[in-house]
PDB file of C-alpha atoms in Angstrom:
ATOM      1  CA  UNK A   1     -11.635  36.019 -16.993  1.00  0.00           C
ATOM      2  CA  UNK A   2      -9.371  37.909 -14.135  1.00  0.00           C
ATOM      3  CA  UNK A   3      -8.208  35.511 -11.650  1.00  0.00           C
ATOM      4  CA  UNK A   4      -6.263  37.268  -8.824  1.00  0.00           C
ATOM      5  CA  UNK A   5      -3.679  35.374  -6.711  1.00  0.00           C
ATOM      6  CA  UNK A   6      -5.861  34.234  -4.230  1.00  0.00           C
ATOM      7  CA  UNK A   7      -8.037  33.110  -6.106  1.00  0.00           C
ATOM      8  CA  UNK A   8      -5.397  30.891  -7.747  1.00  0.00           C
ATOM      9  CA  UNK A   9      -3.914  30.027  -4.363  1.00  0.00           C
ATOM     10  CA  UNK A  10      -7.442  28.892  -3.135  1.00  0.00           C
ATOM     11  CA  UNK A  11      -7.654  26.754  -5.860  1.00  0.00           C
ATOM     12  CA  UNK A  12      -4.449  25.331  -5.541  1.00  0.00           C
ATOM     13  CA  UNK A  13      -5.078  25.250  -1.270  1.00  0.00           C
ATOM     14  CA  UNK A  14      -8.078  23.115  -2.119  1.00  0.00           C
ATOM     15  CA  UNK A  15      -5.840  20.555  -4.320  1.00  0.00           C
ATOM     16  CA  UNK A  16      -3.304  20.219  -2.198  1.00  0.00           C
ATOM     17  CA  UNK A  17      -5.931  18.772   0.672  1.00  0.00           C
ATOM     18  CA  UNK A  18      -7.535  16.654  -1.641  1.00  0.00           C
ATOM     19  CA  UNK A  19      -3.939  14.993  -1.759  1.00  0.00           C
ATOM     20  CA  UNK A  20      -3.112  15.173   1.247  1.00  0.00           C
ATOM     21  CA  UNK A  21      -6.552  13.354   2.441  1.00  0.00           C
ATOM     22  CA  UNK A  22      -5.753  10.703  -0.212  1.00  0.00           C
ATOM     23  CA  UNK A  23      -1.827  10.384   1.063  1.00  0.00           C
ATOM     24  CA  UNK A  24      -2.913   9.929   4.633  1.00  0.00           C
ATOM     25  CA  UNK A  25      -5.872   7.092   3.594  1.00  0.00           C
ATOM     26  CA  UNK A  26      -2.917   5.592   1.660  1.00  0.00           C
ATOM     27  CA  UNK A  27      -0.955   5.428   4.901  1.00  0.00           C
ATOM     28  CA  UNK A  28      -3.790   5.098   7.954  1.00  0.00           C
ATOM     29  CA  UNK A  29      -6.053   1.798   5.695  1.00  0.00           C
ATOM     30  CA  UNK A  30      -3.084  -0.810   6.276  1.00  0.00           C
ATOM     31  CA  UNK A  31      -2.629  -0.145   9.648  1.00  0.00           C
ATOM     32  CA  UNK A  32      -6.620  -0.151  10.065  1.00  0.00           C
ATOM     33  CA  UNK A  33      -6.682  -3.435   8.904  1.00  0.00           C
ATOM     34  CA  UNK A  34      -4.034  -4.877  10.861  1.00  0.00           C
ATOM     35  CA  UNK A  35      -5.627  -3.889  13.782  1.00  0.00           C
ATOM     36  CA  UNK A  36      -9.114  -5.166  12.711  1.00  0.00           C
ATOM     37  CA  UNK A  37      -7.322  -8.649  11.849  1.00  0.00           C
ATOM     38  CA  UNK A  38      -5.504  -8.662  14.896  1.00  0.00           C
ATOM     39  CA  UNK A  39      -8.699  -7.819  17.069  1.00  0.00           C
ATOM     40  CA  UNK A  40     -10.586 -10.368  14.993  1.00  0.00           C
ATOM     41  CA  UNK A  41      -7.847 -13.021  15.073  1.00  0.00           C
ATOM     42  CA  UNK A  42      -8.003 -12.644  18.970  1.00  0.00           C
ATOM     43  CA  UNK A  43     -12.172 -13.040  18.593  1.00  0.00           C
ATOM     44  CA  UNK A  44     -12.164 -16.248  16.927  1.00  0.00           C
ATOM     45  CA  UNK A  45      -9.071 -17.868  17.911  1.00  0.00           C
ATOM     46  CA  UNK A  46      -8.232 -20.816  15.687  1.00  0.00           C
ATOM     47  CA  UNK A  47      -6.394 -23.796  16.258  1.00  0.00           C
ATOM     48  CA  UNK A  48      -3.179 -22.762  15.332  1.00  0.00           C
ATOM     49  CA  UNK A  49      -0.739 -20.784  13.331  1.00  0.00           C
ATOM     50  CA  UNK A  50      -0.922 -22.107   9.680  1.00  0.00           C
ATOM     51  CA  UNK A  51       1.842 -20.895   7.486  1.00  0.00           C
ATOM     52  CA  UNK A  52      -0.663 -20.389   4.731  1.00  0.00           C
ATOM     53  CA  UNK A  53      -1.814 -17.466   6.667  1.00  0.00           C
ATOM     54  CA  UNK A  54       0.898 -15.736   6.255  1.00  0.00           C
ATOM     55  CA  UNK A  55       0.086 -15.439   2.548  1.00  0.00           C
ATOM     56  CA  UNK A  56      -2.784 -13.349   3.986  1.00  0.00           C
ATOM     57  CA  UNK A  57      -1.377 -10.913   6.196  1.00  0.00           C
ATOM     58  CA  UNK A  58      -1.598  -7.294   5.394  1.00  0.00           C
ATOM     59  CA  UNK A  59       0.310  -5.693   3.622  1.00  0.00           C
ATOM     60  CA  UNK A  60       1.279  -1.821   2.956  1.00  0.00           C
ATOM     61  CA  UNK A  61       0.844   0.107  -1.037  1.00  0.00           C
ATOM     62  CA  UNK A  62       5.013   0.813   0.188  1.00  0.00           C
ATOM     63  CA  UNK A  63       6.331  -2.702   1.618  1.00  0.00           C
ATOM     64  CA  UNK A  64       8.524  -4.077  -0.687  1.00  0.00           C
ATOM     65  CA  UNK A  65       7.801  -8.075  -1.376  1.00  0.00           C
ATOM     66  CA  UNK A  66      10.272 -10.439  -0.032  1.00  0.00           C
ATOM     67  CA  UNK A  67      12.779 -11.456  -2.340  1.00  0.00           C
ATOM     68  CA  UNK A  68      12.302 -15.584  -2.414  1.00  0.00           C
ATOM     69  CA  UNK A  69       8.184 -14.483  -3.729  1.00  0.00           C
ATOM     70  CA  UNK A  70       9.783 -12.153  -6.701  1.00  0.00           C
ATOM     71  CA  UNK A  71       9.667 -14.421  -9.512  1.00  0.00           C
ATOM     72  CA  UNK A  72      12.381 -15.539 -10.307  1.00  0.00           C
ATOM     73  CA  UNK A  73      12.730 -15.235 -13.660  1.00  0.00           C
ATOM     74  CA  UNK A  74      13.338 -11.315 -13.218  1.00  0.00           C
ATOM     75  CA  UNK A  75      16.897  -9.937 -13.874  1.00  0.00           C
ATOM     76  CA  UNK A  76      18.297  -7.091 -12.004  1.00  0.00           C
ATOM     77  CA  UNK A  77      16.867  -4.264 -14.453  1.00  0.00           C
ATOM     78  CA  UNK A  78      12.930  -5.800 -13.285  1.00  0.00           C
ATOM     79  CA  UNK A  79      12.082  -6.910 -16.678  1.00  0.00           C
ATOM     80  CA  UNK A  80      11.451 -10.881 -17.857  1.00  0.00           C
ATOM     81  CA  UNK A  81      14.013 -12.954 -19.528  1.00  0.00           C
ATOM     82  CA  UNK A  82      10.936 -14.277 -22.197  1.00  0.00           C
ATOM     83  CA  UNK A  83      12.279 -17.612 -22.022  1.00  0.00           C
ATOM     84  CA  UNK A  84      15.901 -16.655 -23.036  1.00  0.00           C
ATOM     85  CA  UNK A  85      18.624 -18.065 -21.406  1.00  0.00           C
TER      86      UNK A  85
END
């Protein structure tokens, strides 16, 4: 089994598109579906602007929560307390 270089740097070519295809799906889907709420929210207006929809809203795989929804029975190193005081 003699694999040359570019053989090897096909192969690797090939991988690195198959992650960059995933990366940029990762990115482009949140935005996607902000605009398809948005359009959608503008198609079927509703009354008016409930806070409970902003439990809904999209969200991104990289925005980082608020801090008043982290529970807050997390300490600073991110793991649970277990009841301890």
């Amino acid at each position: 089994m003699d694999l040359t270089v570019t053989q090897i740097a096909e192969v690797l070519g090939m991988f690195m598109l198959i992650f960059l295809l995933v990366f940029l799906l990762a990115i482009l889907t949140p935005r996607l579906a902000k605009l398809c709420d948005r359009f959608i929210g503008k198609l079927f207006k509703k009354g008016g602007n409930d806070s409970a929809s902003e439990i809904y809203r999209v969200r991104s795989i990289y925005d980082v929560p608020k801090r008043d929804t982290l529970d807050k029975n997390d300490n600073k190193d991110g793991e649970e307390k277990n009841g301890e005081e």
